């Protein structure tokens, strides 16, 4: 089972030739900025500010101390931190130490964390005491049973300096000797939105991720004056790399942290810190527009609002410039790689009605019909892609990889798109069995598997139901042995340790499931008949 599937040599060569892959560690942007403008502010987090020199020094300190404690280059780490400066400092530290982390979302619970720990067998866990799972040591011990490798646990906000992240970051010591980095190797694992029973991990290399960040920073015209609001979960690929915080660090700008995208919180932060750019999911844009309509003045400093992660209604897109007083940029990306942007000099119509075009001229996008043939311009079809920053295989998932890629290494994203003559994409639907709940992805199979573990549940299907606020919400349709109340099923799922956003918003009980010709549950019929009548 392969941890990481490399690009074929001919493509790797091309990507180097074209200057996409520059064979530097992903931390080079931070290093360069710390040398160039050490006193510029890199991160603002509440009432704390961190300069580039501080972020560089603190991540050095943590890297050095981890290595001194026996963590080794090539090891894995599982990290779960809230939106805070320490998230980035820790990320850089692990990369400097040659440790490959996965960054769990803060709203992930036992089920997700167990899965990451089981898959990666980490030697290191970095978590926060404010998280319900880590208020005491019980869960960490449980994780140790799953991964006996787990030797080191450090917490943000621990009373004991021996295992307190802040103490590890501020430890004064001589510049540590750090290992050589192989830029063609894995830097970290990104999380897949997924459509399968177990959450899949996406190996991202220094070279490929760094390219997507540099190119994104250029497309989005980032400068040292950029002040970027990170109000979505910091580990998410979008706010990490499109151009996200890493793009901002590369350009020498400032990342301003917010706990969540609530306009009541964010408008104040934008005002206070002169934020120039923010990245949101459509459901949050709805709230921002609503706040302005209700009389909250729009910010004066905001120049660009990026919207992505889920379908953005054209009617809302058209309101953004007028109501929020800034430029709109649509972003269609995926943690697996491909990212599309509308460009600032695109005609307005294009910005309102498309999800942009790929970063790179060497992003090879194919739009194919169900039989595998290329679609004509404008014809909706399945999105397949390969390119200089689109991965080539999930971590240790040989079976799944067989269906996720074609023989030429094109990845099937599960999206239905239309492409115009200039290569701009419009997302028109989805083939993958996933619910996109306000940008949070839920794999139907995962939730169905958990529902079926309830002794009274005979059959279960999770389908997307249109929702005004979130775009979609999850609806569980069930055949049960005896009548059940939704609250019992919710309790059952929570008992299994599922993240709350994956809980079905609605439960519908039916006598029998409609079936397809091959005897599988027919979700199309469920969506078209049962949901329509509810
Ligand atoms: C419709 N669907 C979209 C959009 C993503 C930048 C931006 C977003 C993500 C992301 C990302 C969409 N309109 N504008 O990683 O770097 C849906 C598609 C896609 C899936 C990927 C980035 N933008 N989507 O959302 O890995 O279905 O990444 O395949 O979470 O979100 O989800 P994820």
XYZ file of C-alpha atoms and ligand atoms in Angstrom:
567
model
C 0.000 0.000 0.000
C 1.514 3.274 -1.059
C 1.553 6.298 1.190
C 2.176 8.599 -1.731
C 1.854 8.186 -5.492
C 4.449 10.292 -7.320
C 3.875 12.020 -10.652
C 5.412 10.208 -13.621
C 8.942 11.364 -14.396
C 8.089 13.063 -17.706
C 5.473 15.279 -16.034
C 7.692 16.001 -13.035
C 10.337 17.134 -15.480
C 7.887 19.357 -17.339
C 6.675 20.950 -14.100
C 10.266 21.754 -13.144
C 11.122 23.042 -16.598
C 8.145 25.355 -16.521
C 9.238 26.691 -13.145
C 6.228 25.339 -11.243
C 8.209 23.031 -9.030
C 11.167 24.900 -7.605
C 12.453 22.231 -5.212
C 12.247 24.348 -2.098
C 10.602 23.406 1.181
C 7.104 24.776 1.735
C 8.542 26.849 4.572
C 10.714 28.920 2.195
C 8.127 31.715 1.913
C 8.190 32.240 5.668
C 11.991 32.031 5.811
C 12.389 34.579 3.025
C 9.939 37.021 4.585
C 11.509 36.646 8.013
C 14.821 37.644 6.437
C 13.373 40.410 4.281
C 10.884 42.046 6.624
C 11.336 40.491 10.072
C 9.242 43.107 11.856
C 6.203 43.023 9.562
C 3.119 41.533 11.148
C 2.443 38.021 9.923
C -0.525 37.092 12.126
C -3.098 38.972 14.172
C -5.041 36.757 16.541
C -7.334 38.510 19.016
C -5.193 41.085 20.750
C -1.947 39.287 19.911
C 0.238 40.065 16.910
C 3.183 38.004 15.635
C 5.901 39.296 13.360
C 7.524 37.205 10.649
C 10.642 36.929 12.778
C 8.591 35.632 15.694
C 6.714 33.065 13.633
C 10.009 31.860 12.186
C 11.731 31.749 15.560
C 8.859 30.075 17.403
C 8.447 27.426 14.724
C 12.209 26.809 14.860
C 11.975 26.418 18.625
C 9.157 23.909 18.431
C 10.856 21.974 15.630
C 14.119 21.843 17.563
C 12.473 20.729 20.757
C 10.401 18.044 19.048
C 13.523 16.614 17.430
C 15.365 16.757 20.732
C 12.519 14.796 22.344
C 12.822 11.987 19.838
C 10.309 12.922 17.164
C 11.928 12.028 13.845
C 11.850 13.385 10.314
C 9.443 11.176 8.372
C 7.127 10.761 11.373
C 3.438 11.589 11.216
C 1.534 13.971 13.488
C -2.161 14.560 14.091
C -2.927 18.185 14.899
C -6.209 19.684 16.001
C -6.101 23.375 16.872
C -8.700 26.131 16.702
C -8.305 29.219 14.496
C -5.300 30.828 16.163
C -1.726 31.892 15.437
C -0.423 28.658 16.959
C -2.057 26.700 14.161
C 0.323 28.174 11.565
C 3.355 28.265 13.819
C 2.865 24.585 14.612
C 2.361 23.758 10.936
C 5.647 25.438 10.002
C 7.428 23.790 12.929
C 6.364 20.316 11.870
C 7.416 20.926 8.283
C 10.776 22.220 9.467
C 11.219 19.074 11.543
C 10.301 16.925 8.540
C 7.180 15.684 10.343
C 4.104 15.200 8.143
C 0.943 16.327 9.892
C -2.721 16.053 9.162
C -4.658 19.043 10.454
C -8.051 17.921 11.739
C -10.863 20.444 11.711
C -11.685 21.792 15.166
C -15.246 20.502 14.875
C -14.033 16.982 14.250
C -14.811 14.543 17.014
C -13.695 11.106 18.186
C -14.667 9.257 15.033
C -12.651 11.446 12.694
C -9.628 11.693 14.989
C -9.560 7.962 15.582
C -9.556 7.430 11.849
C -6.629 9.815 11.245
C -4.657 8.268 14.084
C -5.371 4.775 12.871
C -4.372 5.568 9.300
C -1.260 7.632 10.011
C 0.064 5.923 13.168
C 1.502 9.256 14.353
C 4.220 9.690 16.943
C 2.878 13.102 17.878
C -0.487 14.596 18.762
C -0.993 18.329 19.194
C -4.447 19.308 20.449
C -6.231 21.980 22.467
C -7.485 21.698 26.031
C -10.512 23.780 25.022
C -11.706 20.927 22.800
C -14.270 18.701 24.558
C -12.295 15.543 23.720
C -9.091 16.841 25.258
C -10.279 18.461 28.483
C -8.665 15.500 30.233
C -6.205 12.805 29.128
C -8.666 9.974 28.562
C -9.070 10.381 24.817
C -5.341 10.705 24.210
C -4.876 7.378 26.034
C -7.527 5.824 23.865
C -5.685 7.078 20.786
C -2.495 5.528 22.122
C -4.231 2.153 22.054
C -4.984 2.695 18.370
C -1.452 3.924 17.633
C 1.148 2.611 20.076
C 3.593 4.859 18.199
C 1.993 7.911 19.809
C 4.763 8.935 22.190
C 4.329 12.672 22.478
C 1.166 14.632 23.266
C 1.220 18.414 23.544
C -1.746 20.634 24.337
C -2.509 24.239 23.662
C -3.515 25.617 27.060
C -2.084 22.956 29.355
C -1.003 23.832 32.886
C 2.114 21.670 32.755
C 4.997 23.333 30.879
C 6.237 19.874 29.849
C 3.252 19.398 27.607
C 2.091 22.957 27.021
C 2.364 24.058 23.399
C 2.987 27.691 24.310
C 5.909 26.689 26.503
C 7.339 24.604 23.653
C 7.000 27.529 21.270
C 8.678 30.028 23.524
C 11.523 27.826 24.710
C 14.740 29.752 24.151
C 17.490 27.716 22.649
C 20.222 27.961 20.072
C 19.110 27.683 16.482
C 18.325 23.985 16.165
C 19.882 21.884 13.472
C 17.027 20.931 11.211
C 16.903 18.058 8.763
C 17.270 18.348 4.987
C 13.919 18.452 3.261
C 13.014 16.542 0.120
C 10.734 18.995 -1.711
C 9.434 16.222 -3.957
C 8.206 14.377 -0.879
C 5.042 14.729 1.191
C 4.804 17.917 3.258
C 1.486 17.144 4.924
C -1.832 15.409 4.449
C -4.865 17.385 3.405
C -8.372 16.184 4.272
C -10.667 14.958 1.552
C -14.324 15.980 1.598
C -14.803 12.377 0.644
C -17.650 10.180 -0.414
C -16.483 6.968 1.228
C -16.908 5.277 4.599
C -13.504 6.325 5.954
C -12.165 9.844 5.585
C -9.390 9.788 2.979
C -6.059 11.568 3.316
C -4.441 13.481 0.476
C -0.629 13.576 0.403
C 0.470 17.069 -0.682
C 4.119 17.579 -1.556
C 6.233 20.668 -0.873
C 6.640 21.241 -4.599
C 3.028 20.930 -5.645
C 1.492 22.851 -2.749
C 4.093 25.579 -2.937
C 3.369 26.082 -6.610
C -0.371 26.379 -6.036
C 0.316 28.961 -3.327
C 2.767 31.071 -5.322
C 0.571 31.045 -8.402
C -2.548 31.838 -6.331
C -0.808 34.741 -4.602
C 0.007 36.147 -8.010
C -3.479 35.678 -9.459
C -4.960 37.328 -6.373
C -2.384 40.138 -6.529
C -1.319 39.744 -2.897
C 1.207 42.246 -1.536
C 2.761 43.033 1.845
C -0.238 45.361 2.318
C -2.734 42.505 2.040
C -4.665 41.862 5.240
C -6.480 38.569 4.843
C -9.336 37.492 7.090
C -9.277 33.795 7.930
C -12.761 33.145 9.269
C -13.261 29.628 7.897
C -11.608 26.651 9.607
C -7.873 27.310 9.234
C -6.926 23.770 8.067
C -9.330 23.914 5.145
C -7.507 23.883 1.828
C -9.339 26.996 0.650
C -8.178 29.356 3.414
C -4.827 27.670 3.653
C -3.819 27.836 0.019
C -6.218 29.608 -2.335
C -4.257 31.826 -1.814
C -5.161 31.577 1.866
C -2.855 32.150 4.765
C 0.129 30.481 3.113
C -0.270 32.708 0.067
C -0.379 35.740 2.334
C 2.763 34.653 4.192
C 4.497 34.108 0.861
C 3.564 37.670 -0.165
C 4.544 39.173 3.192
C 1.027 40.291 4.147
C -0.937 39.788 7.362
C -3.365 37.020 8.281
C -6.108 38.173 10.627
C -7.833 35.342 12.496
C -11.526 35.087 13.315
C -13.248 32.204 15.102
C -16.061 32.004 12.581
C -17.580 33.990 9.706
C -20.419 35.549 11.749
C -20.783 39.151 10.481
C -21.285 40.399 14.041
C -17.774 39.239 14.789
C -16.072 39.748 11.435
C -17.234 43.264 10.587
C -15.615 44.545 13.780
C -12.381 42.666 13.110
C -12.281 43.931 9.511
C -12.755 47.490 10.713
C -10.242 47.243 13.523
C -7.453 45.736 11.427
C -8.147 47.214 7.995
C -8.776 43.804 6.406
C -8.493 44.007 2.604
C -9.467 40.474 1.596
C -11.685 37.731 2.975
C -12.567 34.198 1.895
C -16.061 32.888 2.585
C -18.425 30.071 1.711
C -21.741 31.061 0.095
C -23.852 30.543 3.236
C -21.653 33.040 5.129
C -21.899 35.564 2.275
C -25.668 35.313 2.689
C -25.289 36.379 6.318
C -22.937 39.264 5.441
C -25.346 40.549 2.781
C -28.223 40.253 5.237
C -26.310 42.229 7.879
C -25.667 45.068 5.420
C -29.260 45.058 4.243
C -30.325 45.389 7.859
C -28.226 48.498 8.290
C -24.739 47.420 9.381
C -22.375 49.596 7.347
C -20.205 47.660 4.903
C -16.490 47.793 5.597
C -14.469 50.439 3.834
C -11.196 48.557 3.770
C -12.416 45.306 2.171
C -11.305 45.177 -1.475
C -11.860 41.547 -2.411
C -14.330 38.946 -1.251
C -13.590 35.412 -2.367
C -16.503 32.999 -2.464
C -16.100 29.269 -2.912
C -16.508 25.821 -1.420
C -20.096 25.343 -2.564
C -22.492 26.578 -5.241
C -22.976 30.307 -5.089
C -26.313 31.535 -6.426
C -25.902 33.998 -9.255
C -28.493 36.310 -7.700
C -26.345 36.623 -4.557
C -23.142 37.012 -6.565
C -24.621 40.053 -8.290
C -25.295 41.720 -4.933
C -21.756 41.459 -3.602
C -20.078 44.486 -5.221
C -23.009 46.838 -4.621
C -23.828 45.826 -1.061
C -20.399 44.910 0.312
C -18.524 47.526 -1.678
C -15.789 45.148 -2.870
C -14.779 42.983 -5.802
C -16.085 39.444 -5.981
C -13.812 36.556 -6.834
C -15.340 33.113 -7.309
C -13.155 30.181 -6.308
C -13.786 26.552 -7.188
C -11.203 24.293 -5.669
C -10.620 20.989 -3.972
C -8.213 19.698 -1.362
C -7.072 17.139 -3.947
C -5.601 19.899 -6.094
C -7.233 21.834 -8.941
C -8.228 25.399 -8.073
C -10.090 27.804 -10.365
C -10.446 31.549 -9.940
C -12.295 34.283 -11.731
C -9.689 36.921 -12.522
C -9.927 40.525 -11.388
C -9.906 41.780 -14.979
C -12.670 39.424 -16.116
C -15.882 41.057 -17.318
C -18.465 41.287 -14.504
C -20.796 38.829 -16.219
C -18.108 36.185 -16.104
C -17.408 36.851 -12.431
C -21.112 36.546 -11.579
C -21.836 33.465 -13.640
C -18.751 31.231 -13.610
C -16.502 29.651 -11.005
C -13.368 30.731 -12.806
C -10.631 29.000 -14.742
C -7.687 26.898 -13.545
C -4.554 28.367 -11.993
C -2.168 26.858 -14.483
C -1.988 26.472 -18.225
C -0.756 22.971 -17.442
C -3.862 22.038 -15.490
C -5.284 19.479 -17.882
C -9.029 19.607 -17.400
C -11.283 17.152 -19.217
C -15.043 17.373 -19.235
C -16.361 13.933 -20.139
C -19.771 12.392 -20.500
C -20.754 9.237 -18.622
C -19.307 7.102 -21.440
C -15.917 8.717 -21.095
C -16.047 10.874 -24.236
C -15.039 14.535 -24.228
C -17.990 16.894 -24.062
C -18.507 19.749 -26.490
C -18.041 23.330 -25.249
C -20.896 24.202 -22.914
C -22.111 20.627 -22.544
C -22.299 19.481 -18.914
C -20.039 16.578 -18.012
C -17.773 15.023 -15.418
C -14.657 16.892 -14.353
C -11.390 14.986 -14.683
C -8.070 16.669 -14.027
C -4.359 16.190 -13.736
C -1.697 18.818 -13.345
C 1.240 20.233 -11.403
C -0.599 20.425 -8.072
C -3.326 17.782 -8.402
C -2.449 14.696 -6.386
C -2.006 11.236 -7.889
C -3.373 8.971 -5.179
C -4.945 8.890 -1.715
C -2.891 7.689 1.234
C -2.965 3.875 1.401
C -6.182 3.490 -0.591
C -5.326 1.230 -3.542
C -8.893 0.138 -4.130
C -10.388 3.603 -4.016
C -7.612 5.003 -6.189
C -8.571 2.571 -8.947
C -11.908 4.316 -9.392
C -10.775 7.850 -8.509
C -8.193 7.978 -11.343
C -8.138 6.884 -14.963
C -5.257 5.067 -16.615
C -3.564 8.357 -17.530
C -3.634 9.659 -13.984
C -6.588 11.988 -14.366
C -8.449 12.458 -11.089
C -12.240 12.362 -11.127
C -13.502 15.051 -8.757
C -17.119 13.904 -8.820
C -18.285 17.318 -10.003
C -20.444 18.049 -13.020
C -19.274 21.144 -14.845
C -19.743 23.097 -18.039
C -16.721 24.606 -19.716
C -16.852 27.580 -22.025
C -14.596 28.237 -24.983
C -12.112 30.138 -22.773
C -11.805 27.350 -20.228
C -14.015 28.936 -17.563
C -15.939 26.394 -15.540
C -19.403 26.478 -14.119
C -20.252 23.873 -11.483
C -23.680 22.509 -12.320
C -23.980 19.405 -10.195
C -22.304 16.445 -8.621
C -21.993 12.723 -9.195
C -20.187 11.877 -5.951
C -22.319 10.706 -3.068
C -21.668 13.702 -0.882
C -23.673 16.427 0.829
C -22.229 19.941 0.654
C -23.704 21.537 3.753
C -22.719 25.183 3.511
C -19.255 24.196 2.285
C -18.849 21.403 4.858
C -18.615 18.122 3.031
C -20.390 15.014 4.316
C -19.728 11.579 2.806
C -23.118 9.876 2.574
C -21.608 6.407 2.913
C -19.925 7.279 6.186
C -23.129 8.453 7.867
C -25.188 5.623 6.384
C -22.714 3.091 7.784
C -23.074 4.612 11.238
C -26.875 4.716 11.047
C -26.882 1.020 10.106
C -25.025 0.229 13.305
C -28.234 1.043 15.200
C -29.947 -2.294 15.879
C -33.349 -1.019 14.744
C -32.144 0.398 11.421
C -32.551 -1.925 8.449
C -31.752 0.417 5.572
C -30.378 3.938 5.472
C -29.737 6.562 2.812
C -28.399 10.062 3.294
C -29.412 12.500 0.583
C -29.035 16.213 0.033
C -32.089 18.378 0.457
C -32.019 21.941 -0.903
C -31.827 24.529 1.847
C -32.157 28.309 1.555
C -29.499 29.079 4.108
C -26.935 26.287 3.699
C -27.480 25.400 0.046
C -27.983 21.791 1.061
C -28.658 19.867 4.201
C -28.475 16.198 5.017
C -31.647 14.166 5.110
C -31.592 10.573 6.343
C -34.200 8.245 4.898
C -34.598 5.059 6.870
C -36.354 1.743 7.024
C -36.501 0.626 10.648
C -37.607 -2.540 12.400
C -39.706 -0.634 14.958
C -40.648 3.044 15.105
C -37.753 5.266 16.170
C -37.555 8.913 17.133
C -35.012 11.207 15.437
C -33.587 12.088 18.835
C -32.638 8.447 19.396
C -30.788 8.346 16.102
C -29.030 11.613 16.815
C -27.968 10.262 20.196
C -26.789 7.056 18.529
C -24.636 9.002 16.046
C -23.247 11.323 18.703
C -22.456 8.235 20.781
C -20.323 6.966 17.920
C -18.341 10.215 18.048
C -19.421 11.819 14.801
C -18.741 15.520 14.122
C -21.921 17.495 14.676
C -22.092 18.967 11.171
C -22.494 15.450 9.801
C -25.676 14.802 11.816
C -28.653 14.564 9.464
C -30.804 17.685 9.711
C -33.881 15.614 9.058
C -35.014 11.990 9.397
C -37.711 10.453 7.231
C -39.032 6.957 7.819
C -40.322 4.860 4.959
C -41.712 1.336 4.572
C -39.440 0.349 1.678
C -36.634 1.909 -0.322
C -36.917 2.449 -4.078
C -34.274 0.350 -5.828
C -32.296 0.673 -9.025
C -32.213 -2.064 -11.641
C -29.170 -3.594 -9.932
C -30.869 -3.492 -6.544
C -29.103 -0.491 -4.986
C -31.049 2.192 -3.151
C -32.210 4.638 -5.797
C -31.242 8.018 -4.395
C -32.501 9.891 -7.408
C -35.985 8.590 -6.739
C -35.612 9.380 -3.050
C -34.640 12.956 -3.880
C -37.325 13.430 -6.496
C -40.255 11.850 -4.718
C -39.790 11.630 -0.976
C -37.957 14.913 -0.452
C -40.285 16.776 -2.783
C -43.284 15.840 -0.693
C -41.749 16.624 2.704
C -19.503 24.790 -6.348
N -18.915 23.752 -5.693
C -17.707 23.966 -5.161
C -17.699 26.261 -5.953
C -15.773 23.834 -4.167
C -10.672 26.560 -2.802
C -12.055 26.627 -2.757
C -12.808 25.554 -2.285
C -12.190 24.389 -1.858
C -13.026 23.255 -1.378
C -10.796 24.303 -1.914
C -17.038 25.206 -5.263
N -18.921 26.000 -6.477
N -17.156 27.469 -6.093
O -10.124 23.201 -1.513
O -8.697 25.282 -2.419
C -17.183 21.746 -4.142
C -16.917 20.795 -5.305
C -15.492 20.337 -5.030
C -15.515 20.234 -3.526
C -14.137 20.295 -2.898
C -10.031 25.399 -2.383
N -15.854 25.084 -4.641
N -16.881 23.148 -4.476
O -14.235 23.404 -1.181
O -11.991 19.688 -0.781
O -17.803 19.719 -5.185
O -12.363 22.077 -1.183
O -15.161 19.111 -5.632
O -13.568 20.960 0.745
O -16.309 21.354 -3.105
O -14.255 20.419 -1.524
P -12.997 20.724 -0.600
